[in-house]
PDB file of C-alpha atoms in Angstrom:
ATOM      1  CA  MET A   1     -86.539 -67.625-223.680  1.00 74.00           C
ATOM      2  CA  PRO A   2     -86.640 -65.439-226.821  1.00 81.00           C
ATOM      3  CA  LEU A   3     -86.002 -66.564-230.374  1.00 90.00           C
ATOM      4  CA  SER A   4     -82.536 -66.219-231.874  1.00 91.00           C
ATOM      5  CA  PHE A   5     -80.655 -67.142-235.033  1.00 92.00           C
ATOM      6  CA  ARG A   6     -79.176 -70.027-233.012  1.00 91.00           C
ATOM      7  CA  ASP A   7     -82.623 -71.662-232.965  1.00 91.00           C
ATOM      8  CA  PHE A   8     -82.697 -72.050-236.742  1.00 91.00           C
ATOM      9  CA  LEU A   9     -79.356 -73.723-237.486  1.00 87.00           C
ATOM     10  CA  SER A  10     -76.188 -75.136-235.970  1.00 82.00           C
ATOM     11  CA  VAL A  11     -72.534 -74.816-236.862  1.00 79.00           C
ATOM     12  CA  GLY A  12     -72.208 -78.391-238.116  1.00 68.00           C
ATOM     13  CA  SER A  13     -69.461 -80.937-237.756  1.00 60.00           C
ATOM     14  CA  SER A  14     -66.805 -79.660-240.187  1.00 56.00           C
ATOM     15  CA  ALA A  15     -63.580 -78.615-238.500  1.00 47.00           C
ATOM     16  CA  GLU A  16     -63.029 -75.386-240.449  1.00 53.00           C
ATOM     17  CA  TYR A  17     -64.855 -72.955-242.719  1.00 61.00           C
ATOM     18  CA  LYS A  18     -62.885 -70.328-244.660  1.00 63.00           C
ATOM     19  CA  ASN A  19     -59.961 -70.491-242.195  1.00 69.00           C
ATOM     20  CA  VAL A  20     -62.364 -70.027-239.263  1.00 75.00           C
ATOM     21  CA  THR A  21     -62.560 -72.943-236.844  1.00 79.00           C
ATOM     22  CA  ARG A  22     -65.823 -74.450-235.719  1.00 80.00           C
ATOM     23  CA  ASP A  23     -65.311 -73.118-232.185  1.00 83.00           C
ATOM     24  CA  GLN A  24     -64.640 -69.596-233.478  1.00 85.00           C
ATOM     25  CA  LEU A  25     -67.755 -69.694-235.600  1.00 86.00           C
ATOM     26  CA  GLN A  26     -69.821 -70.978-232.683  1.00 86.00           C
ATOM     27  CA  ALA A  27     -68.485 -68.160-230.485  1.00 88.00           C
ATOM     28  CA  ARG A  28     -69.366 -65.613-233.177  1.00 88.00           C
ATOM     29  CA  LEU A  29     -72.895 -66.997-233.355  1.00 87.00           C
ATOM     30  CA  GLU A  30     -73.242 -66.772-229.570  1.00 88.00           C
ATOM     31  CA  ASP A  31     -72.339 -63.077-229.765  1.00 88.00           C
ATOM     32  CA  VAL A  32     -75.391 -62.343-231.918  1.00 88.00           C
ATOM     33  CA  GLN A  33     -78.105 -60.952-229.659  1.00 88.00           C
ATOM     34  CA  ASP A  34     -81.454 -62.719-229.179  1.00 89.00           C
ATOM     35  CA  PHE A  35     -84.480 -61.268-230.929  1.00 90.00           C
ATOM     36  CA  PRO A  36     -86.385 -58.758-228.756  1.00 88.00           C
ATOM     37  CA  ALA A  37     -89.403 -60.238-226.960  1.00 84.00           C
ATOM     38  CA  HIS A  38     -91.878 -58.236-229.070  1.00 86.00           C
ATOM     39  CA  LEU A  39     -90.459 -59.935-232.202  1.00 89.00           C
ATOM     40  CA  ARG A  40     -91.039 -63.511-231.062  1.00 90.00           C
ATOM     41  CA  HIS A  41     -93.637 -64.047-233.815  1.00 95.00           C
ATOM     42  CA  CYS A  42     -91.699 -64.562-237.018  1.00 95.00           C
ATOM     43  CA  LEU A  43     -92.116 -64.894-240.789  1.00 95.00           C
ATOM     44  CA  LEU A  44     -89.463 -66.787-242.762  1.00 95.00           C
ATOM     45  CA  ILE A  45     -89.472 -66.194-246.520  1.00 91.00           C
ATOM     46  CA  GLY A  46     -87.352 -67.766-249.231  1.00 90.00           C
ATOM     47  CA  THR A  47     -87.460 -69.143-252.742  1.00 87.00           C
ATOM     48  CA  PRO A  48     -88.904 -72.620-253.394  1.00 86.00           C
ATOM     49  CA  ALA A  49     -86.629 -75.474-252.236  1.00 83.00           C
ATOM     50  CA  SER A  50     -84.258 -73.025-250.500  1.00 86.00           C
ATOM     51  CA  GLY A  51     -84.303 -74.833-247.146  1.00 87.00           C
ATOM     52  CA  LYS A  52     -87.150 -73.089-245.288  1.00 92.00           C
ATOM     53  CA  THR A  53     -88.669 -76.328-244.012  1.00 92.00           C
ATOM     54  CA  ALA A  54     -85.234 -77.526-242.852  1.00 90.00           C
ATOM     55  CA  LEU A  55     -84.765 -74.290-240.869  1.00 93.00           C
ATOM     56  CA  LEU A  56     -88.206 -74.650-239.297  1.00 95.00           C
ATOM     57  CA  PHE A  57     -87.562 -78.283-238.385  1.00 93.00           C
ATOM     58  CA  HIS A  58     -84.247 -77.303-236.811  1.00 91.00           C
ATOM     59  CA  LEU A  59     -86.173 -74.740-234.742  1.00 94.00           C
ATOM     60  CA  ALA A  60     -88.678 -77.427-233.742  1.00 94.00           C
ATOM     61  CA  CYS A  61     -85.876 -79.762-232.625  1.00 92.00           C
ATOM     62  CA  LYS A  62     -84.135 -77.000-230.659  1.00 90.00           C
ATOM     63  CA  ARG A  63     -87.329 -76.158-228.779  1.00 92.00           C
ATOM     64  CA  ALA A  64     -88.254 -79.815-228.251  1.00 91.00           C
ATOM     65  CA  ALA A  65     -84.781 -80.575-226.864  1.00 88.00           C
ATOM     66  CA  LEU A  66     -85.392 -78.192-223.971  1.00 86.00           C
ATOM     67  CA  GLY A  67     -88.142 -80.484-222.687  1.00 78.00           C
ATOM     68  CA  GLN A  68     -90.541 -77.698-221.795  1.00 82.00           C
ATOM     69  CA  GLY A  69     -93.566 -78.875-223.736  1.00 87.00           C
ATOM     70  CA  PRO A  70     -94.570 -80.098-227.179  1.00 93.00           C
ATOM     71  CA  VAL A  71     -93.792 -78.296-230.429  1.00 96.00           C
ATOM     72  CA  ILE A  72     -96.643 -78.119-232.948  1.00 97.00           C
ATOM     73  CA  PHE A  73     -95.450 -78.365-236.569  1.00 97.00           C
ATOM     74  CA  VAL A  74     -98.234 -77.797-239.118  1.00 97.00           C
ATOM     75  CA  ARG A  75     -97.877 -78.659-242.813  1.00 96.00           C
ATOM     76  CA  HIS A  76    -100.298 -78.791-245.710  1.00 95.00           C
ATOM     77  CA  ARG A  77    -101.859 -82.204-246.254  1.00 94.00           C
ATOM     78  CA  LEU A  78    -100.211 -82.436-249.689  1.00 91.00           C
ATOM     79  CA  ALA A  79     -96.806 -82.211-247.973  1.00 91.00           C
ATOM     80  CA  ARG A  80     -97.236 -85.834-246.925  1.00 88.00           C
ATOM     81  CA  ASN A  81     -95.892 -86.662-250.383  1.00 85.00           C
ATOM     82  CA  ASP A  82     -92.820 -84.412-249.966  1.00 83.00           C
ATOM     83  CA  ASP A  83     -89.449 -85.612-248.755  1.00 78.00           C
ATOM     84  CA  ALA A  84     -89.052 -85.389-244.990  1.00 76.00           C
ATOM     85  CA  PRO A  85     -86.721 -82.555-243.862  1.00 77.00           C
ATOM     86  CA  ALA A  86     -83.206 -83.643-242.935  1.00 74.00           C
ATOM     87  CA  LEU A  87     -82.542 -83.973-239.228  1.00 76.00           C
ATOM     88  CA  PRO A  88     -80.222 -81.408-237.622  1.00 78.00           C
ATOM     89  CA  CYS A  89     -76.567 -82.333-237.341  1.00 69.00           C
ATOM     90  CA  GLY A  90     -75.961 -84.978-234.660  1.00 71.00           C
ATOM     91  CA  LEU A  91     -79.612 -86.032-234.304  1.00 79.00           C
ATOM     92  CA  SER A  92     -80.699 -89.565-235.129  1.00 79.00           C
ATOM     93  CA  ALA A  93     -84.133 -90.694-236.276  1.00 81.00           C
ATOM     94  CA  GLN A  94     -84.444 -92.671-233.017  1.00 85.00           C
ATOM     95  CA  ASP A  95     -83.844 -89.682-230.762  1.00 85.00           C
ATOM     96  CA  PRO A  96     -86.647 -89.506-228.151  1.00 87.00           C
ATOM     97  CA  LEU A  97     -86.879 -85.706-228.428  1.00 88.00           C
ATOM     98  CA  LEU A  98     -88.649 -86.189-231.791  1.00 90.00           C
ATOM     99  CA  GLU A  99     -91.632 -87.482-229.809  1.00 92.00           C
ATOM    100  CA  ASN A 100     -92.077 -83.909-228.563  1.00 93.00           C
ATOM    101  CA  ILE A 101     -92.630 -82.648-232.121  1.00 94.00           C
ATOM    102  CA  HIS A 102     -96.291 -83.117-233.028  1.00 95.00           C
ATOM    103  CA  LEU A 103     -96.942 -83.008-236.781  1.00 94.00           C
ATOM    104  CA  ARG A 104    -100.358 -81.860-237.986  1.00 95.00           C
ATOM    105  CA  TYR A 105    -101.525 -81.963-241.615  1.00 96.00           C
ATOM    106  CA  LEU A 106    -104.298 -79.536-242.586  1.00 96.00           C
ATOM    107  CA  SER A 107    -105.860 -78.589-245.910  1.00 93.00           C
ATOM    108  CA  SER A 108    -107.109 -74.999-245.846  1.00 92.00           C
ATOM    109  CA  LEU A 109    -107.049 -71.624-244.162  1.00 92.00           C
ATOM    110  CA  GLY A 110    -110.352 -72.519-242.528  1.00 92.00           C
ATOM    111  CA  GLU A 111    -108.757 -75.573-240.918  1.00 95.00           C
ATOM    112  CA  LEU A 112    -105.829 -73.434-239.750  1.00 96.00           C
ATOM    113  CA  LYS A 113    -108.292 -71.023-238.115  1.00 96.00           C
ATOM    114  CA  THR A 114    -110.173 -73.854-236.421  1.00 96.00           C
ATOM    115  CA  PHE A 115    -106.904 -75.390-235.213  1.00 97.00           C
ATOM    116  CA  GLY A 116    -105.873 -72.069-233.667  1.00 97.00           C
ATOM    117  CA  ALA A 117    -109.268 -71.678-232.015  1.00 96.00           C
ATOM    118  CA  CYS A 118    -108.982 -75.142-230.423  1.00 96.00           C
ATOM    119  CA  LEU A 119    -105.355 -74.981-229.279  1.00 95.00           C
ATOM    120  CA  HIS A 120    -106.434 -74.322-225.686  1.00 93.00           C
ATOM    121  CA  LEU A 121    -107.886 -77.851-225.595  1.00 93.00           C
ATOM    122  CA  LEU A 122    -104.396 -79.399-225.598  1.00 91.00           C
ATOM    123  CA  LYS A 123    -103.288 -81.018-222.356  1.00 89.00           C
ATOM    124  CA  SER A 124    -100.249 -78.720-222.153  1.00 91.00           C
ATOM    125  CA  PRO A 125     -99.482 -75.431-223.939  1.00 95.00           C
ATOM    126  CA  PRO A 126     -96.956 -75.823-226.771  1.00 96.00           C
ATOM    127  CA  ALA A 127     -93.404 -74.478-226.692  1.00 95.00           C
ATOM    128  CA  ALA A 128     -93.714 -73.307-230.313  1.00 96.00           C
ATOM    129  CA  LEU A 129     -96.354 -73.145-233.037  1.00 98.00           C
ATOM    130  CA  ILE A 130     -94.821 -73.573-236.517  1.00 98.00           C
ATOM    131  CA  ILE A 131     -96.683 -73.274-239.837  1.00 97.00           C
ATOM    132  CA  ASP A 132     -94.809 -74.426-242.937  1.00 96.00           C
ATOM    133  CA  ASP A 133     -95.505 -72.957-246.410  1.00 93.00           C
ATOM    134  CA  PHE A 134     -98.441 -70.678-245.549  1.00 93.00           C
ATOM    135  CA  SER A 135     -99.426 -69.700-249.112  1.00 88.00           C
ATOM    136  CA  ARG A 136    -100.010 -73.376-249.898  1.00 89.00           C
ATOM    137  CA  PHE A 137    -103.077 -73.192-247.662  1.00 90.00           C
ATOM    138  CA  GLU A 138    -104.281 -70.017-249.381  1.00 78.00           C
ATOM    139  CA  LEU A 139    -104.059 -71.554-252.842  1.00 69.00           C
ATOM    140  CA  THR A 140    -106.464 -74.342-251.867  1.00 65.00           C
ATOM    141  CA  SER A 141    -108.933 -72.162-249.981  1.00 62.00           C
ATOM    142  CA  THR A 142    -112.314 -71.838-251.699  1.00 62.00           C
ATOM    143  CA  GLU A 143    -113.596 -68.786-249.801  1.00 59.00           C
ATOM    144  CA  ASP A 144    -112.590 -65.127-249.938  1.00 73.00           C
ATOM    145  CA  SER A 145    -108.792 -65.256-249.684  1.00 78.00           C
ATOM    146  CA  GLN A 146    -108.041 -62.018-247.850  1.00 80.00           C
ATOM    147  CA  ARG A 147    -110.710 -62.541-245.218  1.00 85.00           C
ATOM    148  CA  GLN A 148    -109.553 -66.121-244.664  1.00 88.00           C
ATOM    149  CA  VAL A 149    -105.894 -65.084-244.379  1.00 89.00           C
ATOM    150  CA  MET A 150    -106.748 -62.447-241.772  1.00 90.00           C
ATOM    151  CA  ALA A 151    -108.913 -64.849-239.775  1.00 92.00           C
ATOM    152  CA  ALA A 152    -106.356 -67.669-239.829  1.00 94.00           C
ATOM    153  CA  LEU A 153    -103.470 -65.402-238.786  1.00 95.00           C
ATOM    154  CA  SER A 154    -105.554 -63.773-236.061  1.00 96.00           C
ATOM    155  CA  TYR A 155    -106.568 -67.101-234.520  1.00 97.00           C
ATOM    156  CA  LEU A 156    -103.038 -68.530-234.763  1.00 97.00           C
ATOM    157  CA  ARG A 157    -101.485 -65.430-233.186  1.00 97.00           C
ATOM    158  CA  ASP A 158    -104.063 -65.429-230.387  1.00 97.00           C
ATOM    159  CA  ALA A 159    -103.389 -69.135-229.817  1.00 97.00           C
ATOM    160  CA  ALA A 160     -99.630 -68.559-229.527  1.00 97.00           C
ATOM    161  CA  ASP A 161    -100.174 -65.632-227.155  1.00 96.00           C
ATOM    162  CA  TRP A 162    -102.537 -67.744-225.031  1.00 96.00           C
ATOM    163  CA  ALA A 163     -99.926 -70.513-224.915  1.00 96.00           C
ATOM    164  CA  SER A 164     -97.257 -68.011-223.800  1.00 95.00           C
ATOM    165  CA  ASP A 165     -99.487 -66.686-221.012  1.00 95.00           C
ATOM    166  CA  GLU A 166    -100.407 -70.204-219.901  1.00 95.00           C
ATOM    167  CA  ARG A 167     -96.782 -71.325-219.923  1.00 94.00           C
ATOM    168  CA  SER A 168     -95.830 -68.313-217.815  1.00 92.00           C
ATOM    169  CA  ARG A 169     -98.592 -69.153-215.339  1.00 92.00           C
ATOM    170  CA  LEU A 170     -97.221 -72.705-215.084  1.00 90.00           C
ATOM    171  CA  GLY A 171     -93.688 -71.454-214.453  1.00 91.00           C
ATOM    172  CA  ALA A 172     -92.148 -72.298-217.844  1.00 88.00           C
ATOM    173  CA  LYS A 173     -89.273 -70.067-218.944  1.00 84.00           C
ATOM    174  CA  MET A 174     -90.048 -70.232-222.682  1.00 87.00           C
ATOM    175  CA  GLU A 175     -92.772 -68.319-224.449  1.00 92.00           C
ATOM    176  CA  CYS A 176     -94.561 -69.843-227.436  1.00 95.00           C
ATOM    177  CA  PRO A 177     -93.534 -68.155-230.702  1.00 96.00           C
ATOM    178  CA  LEU A 178     -95.629 -68.353-233.851  1.00 97.00           C
ATOM    179  CA  VAL A 179     -93.241 -68.978-236.763  1.00 97.00           C
ATOM    180  CA  VAL A 180     -94.570 -69.123-240.321  1.00 96.00           C
ATOM    181  CA  SER A 181     -92.739 -69.785-243.584  1.00 94.00           C
ATOM    182  CA  ASP A 182     -93.777 -68.734-247.052  1.00 91.00           C
ATOM    183  CA  VAL A 183     -92.452 -68.677-250.593  1.00 87.00           C
ATOM    184  CA  GLN A 184     -90.653 -65.399-251.198  1.00 76.00           C
ATOM    185  CA  GLY A 185     -92.560 -64.496-254.357  1.00 68.00           C
ATOM    186  CA  ALA A 186     -95.915 -65.092-252.664  1.00 58.00           C
ATOM    187  CA  ALA A 187     -95.041 -63.367-249.392  1.00 53.00           C
ATOM    188  CA  GLU A 188     -93.609 -60.305-251.159  1.00 54.00           C
ATOM    189  CA  GLY A 189     -96.891 -59.542-252.899  1.00 57.00           C
ATOM    190  CA  PRO A 190     -98.067 -56.183-251.447  1.00 48.00           C
ATOM    191  CA  ARG A 191    -101.335 -57.510-250.065  1.00 61.00           C
ATOM    192  CA  LEU A 192    -100.147 -60.774-248.502  1.00 74.00           C
ATOM    193  CA  LEU A 193     -96.901 -59.358-247.109  1.00 76.00           C
ATOM    194  CA  PHE A 194     -98.832 -56.535-245.440  1.00 77.00           C
ATOM    195  CA  LEU A 195    -101.182 -59.029-243.824  1.00 80.00           C
ATOM    196  CA  LEU A 196     -98.385 -61.343-242.700  1.00 87.00           C
ATOM    197  CA  ARG A 197     -96.309 -58.519-241.205  1.00 87.00           C
ATOM    198  CA  ARG A 198     -99.297 -57.332-239.172  1.00 88.00           C
ATOM    199  CA  TRP A 199     -99.205 -60.547-237.127  1.00 92.00           C
ATOM    200  CA  LEU A 200     -95.572 -61.568-237.710  1.00 94.00           C
ATOM    201  CA  PRO A 201     -93.424 -58.463-237.148  1.00 92.00           C
ATOM    202  CA  CYS A 202     -90.057 -60.222-237.412  1.00 93.00           C
ATOM    203  CA  VAL A 203     -89.264 -61.130-241.033  1.00 93.00           C
ATOM    204  CA  LEU A 204     -86.284 -63.341-241.909  1.00 94.00           C
ATOM    205  CA  GLN A 205     -85.128 -63.863-245.486  1.00 92.00           C
ATOM    206  CA  LEU A 206     -83.333 -66.918-246.851  1.00 92.00           C
ATOM    207  CA  ALA A 207     -81.796 -65.754-250.131  1.00 87.00           C
ATOM    208  CA  GLU A 208     -78.974 -66.452-252.560  1.00 84.00           C
ATOM    209  CA  ARG A 209     -76.399 -63.644-252.697  1.00 80.00           C
ATOM    210  CA  ASP A 210     -73.045 -63.887-254.496  1.00 75.00           C
ATOM    211  CA  ASP A 211     -73.683 -67.617-255.019  1.00 80.00           C
ATOM    212  CA  VAL A 212     -73.977 -68.098-251.250  1.00 83.00           C
ATOM    213  CA  LYS A 213     -77.204 -68.904-249.426  1.00 88.00           C
ATOM    214  CA  GLN A 214     -77.740 -66.425-246.578  1.00 91.00           C
ATOM    215  CA  LEU A 215     -80.198 -66.062-243.704  1.00 93.00           C
ATOM    216  CA  ALA A 216     -80.712 -62.494-242.511  1.00 92.00           C
ATOM    217  CA  MET A 217     -83.292 -60.236-240.921  1.00 89.00           C
ATOM    218  CA  ALA A 218     -85.209 -58.243-243.524  1.00 87.00           C
ATOM    219  CA  SER A 219     -84.036 -54.645-243.866  1.00 81.00           C
ATOM    220  CA  PHE A 220     -87.454 -53.150-243.054  1.00 80.00           C
ATOM    221  CA  THR A 221     -87.669 -55.221-239.834  1.00 84.00           C
ATOM    222  CA  PHE A 222     -84.194 -54.149-238.721  1.00 77.00           C
ATOM    223  CA  GLU A 223     -84.763 -50.467-239.479  1.00 76.00           C
ATOM    224  CA  HIS A 224     -88.362 -50.184-238.241  1.00 78.00           C
ATOM    225  CA  HIS A 225     -87.597 -51.704-234.841  1.00 76.00           C
ATOM    226  CA  ARG A 226     -84.137 -50.101-234.441  1.00 77.00           C
ATOM    227  CA  LEU A 227     -82.539 -53.358-233.410  1.00 77.00           C
ATOM    228  CA  HIS A 228     -79.166 -54.021-231.813  1.00 76.00           C
ATOM    229  CA  GLU A 229     -76.280 -53.849-234.286  1.00 82.00           C
ATOM    230  CA  SER A 230     -75.266 -57.448-233.537  1.00 79.00           C
ATOM    231  CA  LEU A 231     -78.434 -58.546-235.367  1.00 85.00           C
ATOM    232  CA  ARG A 232     -77.258 -56.920-238.601  1.00 85.00           C
ATOM    233  CA  VAL A 233     -75.654 -60.125-239.794  1.00 88.00           C
ATOM    234  CA  ALA A 234     -76.007 -62.468-242.753  1.00 89.00           C
ATOM    235  CA  LEU A 235     -75.551 -66.109-241.839  1.00 90.00           C
ATOM    236  CA  GLU A 236     -74.044 -68.138-244.686  1.00 89.00           C
ATOM    237  CA  VAL A 237     -75.704 -71.524-244.725  1.00 88.00           C
ATOM    238  CA  ASP A 238     -75.348 -74.781-246.602  1.00 84.00           C
ATOM    239  CA  TYR A 239     -77.591 -77.808-246.905  1.00 75.00           C
ATOM    240  CA  ASP A 240     -76.774 -81.467-247.226  1.00 64.00           C
ATOM    241  CA  SER A 241     -78.815 -84.613-246.777  1.00 61.00           C
ATOM    242  CA  ARG A 242     -76.752 -85.849-243.807  1.00 64.00           C
ATOM    243  CA  HIS A 243     -76.482 -82.744-241.647  1.00 63.00           C
ATOM    244  CA  GLY A 244     -79.494 -80.688-242.659  1.00 69.00           C
ATOM    245  CA  ILE A 245     -78.943 -76.966-242.904  1.00 77.00           C
ATOM    246  CA  VAL A 246     -75.752 -75.756-241.200  1.00 82.00           C
ATOM    247  CA  LEU A 247     -73.882 -72.518-240.618  1.00 85.00           C
ATOM    248  CA  LYS A 248     -70.804 -71.945-242.784  1.00 85.00           C
ATOM    249  CA  GLY A 249     -69.948 -68.314-242.026  1.00 86.00           C
ATOM    250  CA  ILE A 250     -71.156 -64.971-240.660  1.00 88.00           C
ATOM    251  CA  ARG A 251     -70.798 -61.625-242.351  1.00 85.00           C
ATOM    252  CA  GLU A 252     -72.224 -58.136-241.918  1.00 81.00           C
ATOM    253  CA  HIS A 253     -75.635 -57.769-243.548  1.00 76.00           C
ATOM    254  CA  GLN A 254     -75.705 -54.943-246.075  1.00 67.00           C
ATOM    255  CA  LEU A 255     -79.102 -53.340-245.626  1.00 56.00           C
ATOM    256  CA  ARG A 256     -80.892 -52.167-248.743  1.00 55.00           C
ATOM    257  CA  PRO A 257     -81.205 -48.368-249.059  1.00 44.00           C
TER     258      PRO A 257
END
């Protein structure tokens, strides 16, 4: 089962957005094509506190709800002091599916590399491997940054590919995507963005445009891979403490020249 925009957010519980009913908006979202299989490894970039972690946690819940294996959600050890991401709309803190989301707290790029190298020791291959706030690991690494970034990404990508192959061998319908988030300013630096795109070819941007927060596929990803026109959309999103991050509208994404 490939990734799609539907994995990252839901329509929410409001009856109407901008004279469009909830059912109409849901139908419009269903019309957006899934990401191609070769773009299952994904980078999500956005400004600080824009909702990246909420989108990733929504993805984790969506994958966990399918009951086809655990979801690994990795955060920096300092994130233990951060507020927990809001649960997706309609999900309670007692929902048993949350037991399928395995949180891991690591401290450095070296620990990320070691974790990727040891993923095959898990009892069952994960349904998704999610890394939140990647540059936070780089900032605390004491060794050569570029070499450590390359090693960590290589091991994590190989681990996700191994998990996909193992899941296929076991008859599971879902592959294991590697999905990484990063702060937009950090990820857009020429060196780091180049390295991230080498292992994460699908880049999604969460940005503020016309006073509206939008999730869209980056222009260079859309153009380089010549994707289906239905993917050229900007999803207008909103965040609240009760319902997490929810879809409020869909418009055509104006690609940068």
